[in-house]
């Protein structure tokens, strides 16, 4: 983010979560680090020093493949800067989160037992929440237009309680009416949608003069649902959930 916005890395340091700190950040956060010319270092450090390296590499490959269908040999470090400066930061974050969730779910299912039961449930719910989050936040944006639906749908995880039937229906939606119709078979998620509908109507100017801050967003409700779900994970013992 600092490189894309031409901000010195040291200015971003206070915003970095302590759990995300890794060895290579000493290079990125140094005062001598070249922000605009440092994409090569950022690419190398993320691939070598962080667990998200494979996801980051896959994201860059897919971006380059969209530009050039013949690009199959991989990404040259010299290409990283030009690729990243053209990408939406939020889309990149959502893509990496999707890849991580799918990989995490495969790992948990491989463990089996109570861990797969408890942690698998939490990941299924998280995958569903990601689908709802992406769908709702795409309303009233270009991602809900016919030409951009494919970009939005690419952010949906390929597992969860909504997958595949619910996800299939949500891939077709473009406004609140079609979203509600797609969620009708899922009473829990339909109730969540009905609670936040006014928030997104306010954002689009359909709720009169009341601002969207008067209502709860989908992020607010998902946070509350997650708190309860994580508490319930302690009801069983001897698992990694």
mmCIF file of C-alpha atoms in Angstrom:
data_model
loop_
_atom_site.group_PDB
_atom_site.id
_atom_site.type_symbol
_atom_site.label_atom_id
_atom_site.label_comp_id
_atom_site.label_asym_id
_atom_site.label_seq_id
_atom_site.Cartn_x
_atom_site.Cartn_y
_atom_site.Cartn_z
ATOM 1 C CA UNK A 1 0.000 0.000 0.000
ATOM 2 C CA UNK A 2 2.838 2.371 0.813
ATOM 3 C CA UNK A 3 4.495 1.660 -2.532
ATOM 4 C CA UNK A 4 1.278 2.207 -4.468
ATOM 5 C CA UNK A 5 0.572 5.490 -2.645
ATOM 6 C CA UNK A 6 4.202 6.620 -2.734
ATOM 7 C CA UNK A 7 4.450 6.708 1.058
ATOM 8 C CA UNK A 8 7.625 6.005 2.965
ATOM 9 C CA UNK A 9 7.460 2.542 4.619
ATOM 10 C CA UNK A 10 8.299 3.987 8.043
ATOM 11 C CA UNK A 11 5.038 5.982 7.851
ATOM 12 C CA UNK A 12 3.133 2.716 7.504
ATOM 13 C CA UNK A 13 4.893 0.941 10.362
ATOM 14 C CA UNK A 14 2.418 1.955 13.067
ATOM 15 C CA UNK A 15 -0.438 0.472 10.999
ATOM 16 C CA UNK A 16 1.180 -2.968 10.744
ATOM 17 C CA UNK A 17 -0.368 -5.623 13.000
ATOM 18 C CA UNK A 18 2.280 -7.127 15.361
ATOM 19 C CA UNK A 19 1.254 -10.676 14.390
ATOM 20 C CA UNK A 20 2.115 -9.887 10.780
ATOM 21 C CA UNK A 21 5.688 -8.806 11.463
ATOM 22 C CA UNK A 22 8.355 -10.961 9.803
ATOM 23 C CA UNK A 23 12.122 -10.795 9.227
ATOM 24 C CA UNK A 24 11.973 -9.260 5.740
ATOM 25 C CA UNK A 25 10.072 -6.230 7.045
ATOM 26 C CA UNK A 26 13.339 -4.791 8.330
ATOM 27 C CA UNK A 27 14.315 -4.202 4.700
ATOM 28 C CA UNK A 28 10.934 -2.799 3.662
ATOM 29 C CA UNK A 29 10.657 -0.517 6.702
ATOM 30 C CA UNK A 30 14.160 0.924 6.456
ATOM 31 C CA UNK A 31 14.449 4.644 5.674
ATOM 32 C CA UNK A 32 16.708 3.882 2.704
ATOM 33 C CA UNK A 33 14.142 1.613 1.019
ATOM 34 C CA UNK A 34 13.226 2.867 -2.468
ATOM 35 C CA UNK A 35 9.429 2.981 -2.442
ATOM 36 C CA UNK A 36 8.813 3.221 -6.179
ATOM 37 C CA UNK A 37 11.788 1.137 -7.210
ATOM 38 C CA UNK A 38 11.365 -1.447 -4.495
ATOM 39 C CA UNK A 39 8.692 -3.673 -6.016
ATOM 40 C CA UNK A 40 11.351 -6.267 -6.844
ATOM 41 C CA UNK A 41 12.358 -6.423 -3.176
ATOM 42 C CA UNK A 42 8.725 -6.530 -2.020
ATOM 43 C CA UNK A 43 8.018 -9.400 -4.427
ATOM 44 C CA UNK A 44 11.085 -11.353 -3.348
ATOM 45 C CA UNK A 45 10.495 -10.775 0.364
ATOM 46 C CA UNK A 46 6.841 -11.801 0.237
ATOM 47 C CA UNK A 47 7.633 -14.955 -1.745
ATOM 48 C CA UNK A 48 10.553 -15.998 0.443
ATOM 49 C CA UNK A 49 9.701 -14.803 3.950
ATOM 50 C CA UNK A 50 5.921 -15.079 4.326
ATOM 51 C CA UNK A 51 3.384 -17.922 4.208
ATOM 52 C CA UNK A 52 1.262 -15.960 1.708
ATOM 53 C CA UNK A 53 4.030 -16.228 -0.902
ATOM 54 C CA UNK A 54 2.304 -18.946 -2.985
ATOM 55 C CA UNK A 55 -0.982 -16.995 -2.948
ATOM 56 C CA UNK A 56 0.745 -13.764 -3.884
ATOM 57 C CA UNK A 57 2.567 -15.479 -6.727
ATOM 58 C CA UNK A 58 -0.661 -17.073 -8.001
ATOM 59 C CA UNK A 59 -2.398 -13.674 -7.919
ATOM 60 C CA UNK A 60 0.352 -12.037 -9.979
ATOM 61 C CA UNK A 61 0.355 -14.908 -12.470
ATOM 62 C CA UNK A 62 -3.413 -14.625 -12.914
ATOM 63 C CA UNK A 63 -3.192 -10.856 -13.410
ATOM 64 C CA UNK A 64 -0.494 -11.312 -16.015
ATOM 65 C CA UNK A 65 -2.416 -14.142 -17.696
ATOM 66 C CA UNK A 66 -5.482 -11.914 -18.047
ATOM 67 C CA UNK A 67 -3.310 -9.423 -19.916
ATOM 68 C CA UNK A 68 -1.528 -12.016 -22.020
ATOM 69 C CA UNK A 69 -2.978 -15.494 -22.519
ATOM 70 C CA UNK A 70 0.439 -16.692 -23.641
ATOM 71 C CA UNK A 71 2.063 -15.764 -20.315
ATOM 72 C CA UNK A 72 2.580 -19.253 -18.872
ATOM 73 C CA UNK A 73 6.232 -19.222 -17.876
ATOM 74 C CA UNK A 74 5.802 -17.113 -14.737
ATOM 75 C CA UNK A 75 6.413 -13.553 -13.615
ATOM 76 C CA UNK A 76 9.678 -11.694 -14.020
ATOM 77 C CA UNK A 77 10.512 -9.492 -11.048
ATOM 78 C CA UNK A 78 10.764 -6.525 -13.402
ATOM 79 C CA UNK A 79 7.056 -6.979 -14.228
ATOM 80 C CA UNK A 80 5.800 -6.809 -10.642
ATOM 81 C CA UNK A 81 5.676 -3.022 -10.386
ATOM 82 C CA UNK A 82 3.641 -2.555 -13.543
ATOM 83 C CA UNK A 83 1.209 -5.322 -12.516
ATOM 84 C CA UNK A 84 0.611 -4.072 -8.976
ATOM 85 C CA UNK A 85 0.134 -0.418 -9.898
ATOM 86 C CA UNK A 86 -2.783 -1.432 -12.123
ATOM 87 C CA UNK A 87 -4.548 -3.576 -9.517
ATOM 88 C CA UNK A 88 -7.212 -2.568 -7.010
ATOM 89 C CA UNK A 89 -5.753 -3.078 -3.526
ATOM 90 C CA UNK A 90 -9.046 -4.333 -2.060
ATOM 91 C CA UNK A 91 -9.475 -6.835 -4.891
ATOM 92 C CA UNK A 92 -5.950 -8.091 -4.279
ATOM 93 C CA UNK A 93 -6.604 -8.501 -0.551
ATOM 94 C CA UNK A 94 -9.865 -10.350 -1.199
ATOM 95 C CA UNK A 95 -8.171 -12.649 -3.720
ATOM 96 C CA UNK A 96 -5.378 -13.518 -1.285
ATOM 97 C CA UNK A 97 -7.908 -14.110 1.512
ATOM 98 C CA UNK A 98 -9.896 -16.475 -0.720
ATOM 99 C CA UNK A 99 -6.776 -18.492 -1.633
ATOM 100 C CA UNK A 100 -5.728 -18.683 2.021
ATOM 101 C CA UNK A 101 -9.174 -19.847 3.154
ATOM 102 C CA UNK A 102 -9.312 -22.596 0.531
ATOM 103 C CA UNK A 103 -5.816 -23.796 1.452
ATOM 104 C CA UNK A 104 -6.572 -23.621 5.191
ATOM 105 C CA UNK A 105 -9.778 -25.609 4.704
ATOM 106 C CA UNK A 106 -7.930 -28.351 2.800
ATOM 107 C CA UNK A 107 -5.355 -28.540 5.595
ATOM 108 C CA UNK A 108 -8.004 -28.772 8.329
ATOM 109 C CA UNK A 109 -9.979 -31.453 6.509
ATOM 110 C CA UNK A 110 -6.758 -33.422 6.181
ATOM 111 C CA UNK A 111 -6.328 -33.401 9.962
ATOM 112 C CA UNK A 112 -9.743 -35.005 10.467
ATOM 113 C CA UNK A 113 -11.373 -35.712 13.828
ATOM 114 C CA UNK A 114 -12.804 -33.055 16.105
ATOM 115 C CA UNK A 115 -10.502 -30.430 14.626
ATOM 116 C CA UNK A 116 -12.023 -30.939 11.178
ATOM 117 C CA UNK A 117 -15.504 -30.779 12.713
ATOM 118 C CA UNK A 118 -15.030 -27.625 14.798
ATOM 119 C CA UNK A 119 -12.528 -25.748 12.664
ATOM 120 C CA UNK A 120 -14.243 -26.951 9.489
ATOM 121 C CA UNK A 121 -17.505 -25.392 10.675
ATOM 122 C CA UNK A 122 -15.788 -22.079 11.406
ATOM 123 C CA UNK A 123 -14.106 -22.046 8.003
ATOM 124 C CA UNK A 124 -17.363 -22.945 6.234
ATOM 125 C CA UNK A 125 -19.036 -20.034 7.984
ATOM 126 C CA UNK A 126 -16.120 -17.743 7.169
ATOM 127 C CA UNK A 127 -16.319 -18.753 3.503
ATOM 128 C CA UNK A 128 -20.048 -17.978 3.475
ATOM 129 C CA UNK A 129 -19.422 -14.659 5.195
ATOM 130 C CA UNK A 130 -16.841 -13.807 2.529
ATOM 131 C CA UNK A 131 -19.407 -14.508 -0.194
ATOM 132 C CA UNK A 132 -21.969 -12.289 1.565
ATOM 133 C CA UNK A 133 -19.386 -9.589 2.233
ATOM 134 C CA UNK A 134 -18.193 -9.452 -1.363
ATOM 135 C CA UNK A 135 -21.759 -9.565 -2.722
ATOM 136 C CA UNK A 136 -23.096 -6.824 -0.460
ATOM 137 C CA UNK A 137 -20.120 -4.512 -0.837
ATOM 138 C CA UNK A 138 -20.264 -4.901 -4.609
ATOM 139 C CA UNK A 139 -23.811 -3.520 -4.686
ATOM 140 C CA UNK A 140 -23.980 0.030 -6.067
ATOM 141 C CA UNK A 141 -20.501 -0.398 -7.585
ATOM 142 C CA UNK A 142 -19.186 -1.367 -11.006
ATOM 143 C CA UNK A 143 -18.641 -4.926 -9.729
ATOM 144 C CA UNK A 144 -22.404 -5.460 -9.889
ATOM 145 C CA UNK A 145 -22.602 -4.532 -13.559
ATOM 146 C CA UNK A 146 -22.853 -7.307 -16.130
ATOM 147 C CA UNK A 147 -19.374 -6.652 -17.492
ATOM 148 C CA UNK A 148 -17.770 -6.962 -14.043
ATOM 149 C CA UNK A 149 -19.738 -9.852 -12.513
ATOM 150 C CA UNK A 150 -17.001 -12.296 -13.445
ATOM 151 C CA UNK A 151 -14.431 -10.264 -11.476
ATOM 152 C CA UNK A 152 -16.720 -10.227 -8.432
ATOM 153 C CA UNK A 153 -17.550 -13.929 -8.688
ATOM 154 C CA UNK A 154 -13.854 -14.829 -8.845
ATOM 155 C CA UNK A 155 -13.612 -13.692 -5.201
ATOM 156 C CA UNK A 156 -16.089 -16.343 -3.952
ATOM 157 C CA UNK A 157 -14.426 -19.262 -2.077
ATOM 158 C CA UNK A 158 -15.076 -22.707 -3.547
ATOM 159 C CA UNK A 159 -16.370 -24.253 -0.314
ATOM 160 C CA UNK A 160 -18.771 -23.433 2.528
ATOM 161 C CA UNK A 161 -22.406 -24.104 3.371
ATOM 162 C CA UNK A 162 -23.523 -21.910 0.469
ATOM 163 C CA UNK A 163 -21.327 -23.821 -1.974
ATOM 164 C CA UNK A 164 -22.205 -24.866 -4.600
ATOM 165 C CA UNK A 165 -25.963 -24.218 -4.951
ATOM 166 C CA UNK A 166 -26.169 -20.932 -3.060
ATOM 167 C CA UNK A 167 -22.982 -19.578 -4.569
ATOM 168 C CA UNK A 168 -24.255 -20.482 -8.025
ATOM 169 C CA UNK A 169 -27.373 -18.353 -7.487
ATOM 170 C CA UNK A 170 -25.432 -15.472 -5.955
ATOM 171 C CA UNK A 171 -23.158 -15.353 -9.002
ATOM 172 C CA UNK A 172 -26.153 -14.069 -10.970
ATOM 173 C CA UNK A 173 -27.279 -11.273 -8.620
ATOM 174 C CA UNK A 174 -26.850 -7.562 -9.345
ATOM 175 C CA UNK A 175 -29.180 -5.736 -6.904
ATOM 176 C CA UNK A 176 -30.803 -6.171 -3.495
ATOM 177 C CA UNK A 177 -33.915 -7.840 -4.943
ATOM 178 C CA UNK A 178 -31.927 -10.576 -6.675
ATOM 179 C CA UNK A 179 -29.688 -11.009 -3.611
ATOM 180 C CA UNK A 180 -32.725 -11.582 -1.393
ATOM 181 C CA UNK A 181 -34.185 -14.098 -3.846
ATOM 182 C CA UNK A 182 -30.903 -16.043 -3.916
ATOM 183 C CA UNK A 183 -30.743 -16.145 -0.106
ATOM 184 C CA UNK A 184 -34.333 -17.254 0.496
ATOM 185 C CA UNK A 185 -33.406 -20.950 1.007
ATOM 186 C CA UNK A 186 -30.923 -19.892 3.711
ATOM 187 C CA UNK A 187 -32.938 -18.409 6.574
ATOM 188 C CA UNK A 188 -29.920 -17.397 8.705
ATOM 189 C CA UNK A 189 -28.267 -15.468 5.902
ATOM 190 C CA UNK A 190 -31.575 -14.038 4.717
ATOM 191 C CA UNK A 191 -32.120 -12.624 8.216
ATOM 192 C CA UNK A 192 -28.645 -11.041 8.104
ATOM 193 C CA UNK A 193 -29.426 -9.513 4.721
ATOM 194 C CA UNK A 194 -32.737 -8.067 5.926
ATOM 195 C CA UNK A 195 -30.939 -6.446 8.873
ATOM 196 C CA UNK A 196 -28.369 -4.681 6.678
ATOM 197 C CA UNK A 197 -30.533 -3.916 3.650
ATOM 198 C CA UNK A 198 -31.215 -0.360 4.814
ATOM 199 C CA UNK A 199 -27.482 0.323 5.121
ATOM 200 C CA UNK A 200 -26.906 -0.373 1.425
ATOM 201 C CA UNK A 201 -30.095 1.430 0.411
ATOM 202 C CA UNK A 202 -28.800 4.487 2.278
ATOM 203 C CA UNK A 203 -25.477 4.219 0.460
ATOM 204 C CA UNK A 204 -27.269 4.261 -2.872
ATOM 205 C CA UNK A 205 -29.492 7.167 -1.810
ATOM 206 C CA UNK A 206 -32.691 5.105 -1.682
ATOM 207 C CA UNK A 207 -33.338 5.612 2.024
ATOM 208 C CA UNK A 208 -34.340 9.267 1.978
ATOM 209 C CA UNK A 209 -32.132 11.669 3.885
ATOM 210 C CA UNK A 210 -30.826 9.195 6.473
ATOM 211 C CA UNK A 211 -27.133 8.379 6.109
ATOM 212 C CA UNK A 212 -25.699 4.868 6.044
ATOM 213 C CA UNK A 213 -24.109 5.491 9.470
ATOM 214 C CA UNK A 214 -27.594 5.136 10.980
ATOM 215 C CA UNK A 215 -27.646 1.443 10.106
ATOM 216 C CA UNK A 216 -25.488 -1.630 10.631
ATOM 217 C CA UNK A 217 -23.326 -2.940 7.800
ATOM 218 C CA UNK A 218 -22.739 -6.594 6.946
ATOM 219 C CA UNK A 219 -19.277 -6.280 8.564
ATOM 220 C CA UNK A 220 -20.913 -5.320 11.888
ATOM 221 C CA UNK A 221 -23.194 -8.350 11.910
ATOM 222 C CA UNK A 222 -20.501 -10.759 10.759
ATOM 223 C CA UNK A 223 -18.260 -9.558 13.590
ATOM 224 C CA UNK A 224 -20.993 -10.325 16.146
ATOM 225 C CA UNK A 225 -21.658 -13.743 14.581
ATOM 226 C CA UNK A 226 -17.949 -14.581 14.658
ATOM 227 C CA UNK A 227 -17.614 -13.675 18.334
ATOM 228 C CA UNK A 228 -20.391 -16.125 19.222
ATOM 229 C CA UNK A 229 -18.986 -18.828 16.935
ATOM 230 C CA UNK A 230 -15.494 -18.563 18.410
ATOM 231 C CA UNK A 231 -16.894 -18.808 21.926
ATOM 232 C CA UNK A 232 -18.772 -21.990 20.998
ATOM 233 C CA UNK A 233 -15.527 -23.542 19.714
ATOM 234 C CA UNK A 234 -14.491 -23.981 23.367
ATOM 235 C CA UNK A 235 -17.458 -26.266 24.061
ATOM 236 C CA UNK A 236 -15.427 -29.261 22.824
ATOM 237 C CA UNK A 237 -11.950 -30.313 23.947
ATOM 238 C CA UNK A 238 -8.782 -31.748 22.432
ATOM 239 C CA UNK A 239 -8.839 -30.062 19.059
ATOM 240 C CA UNK A 240 -7.063 -27.188 17.315
ATOM 241 C CA UNK A 241 -10.241 -25.211 16.659
#
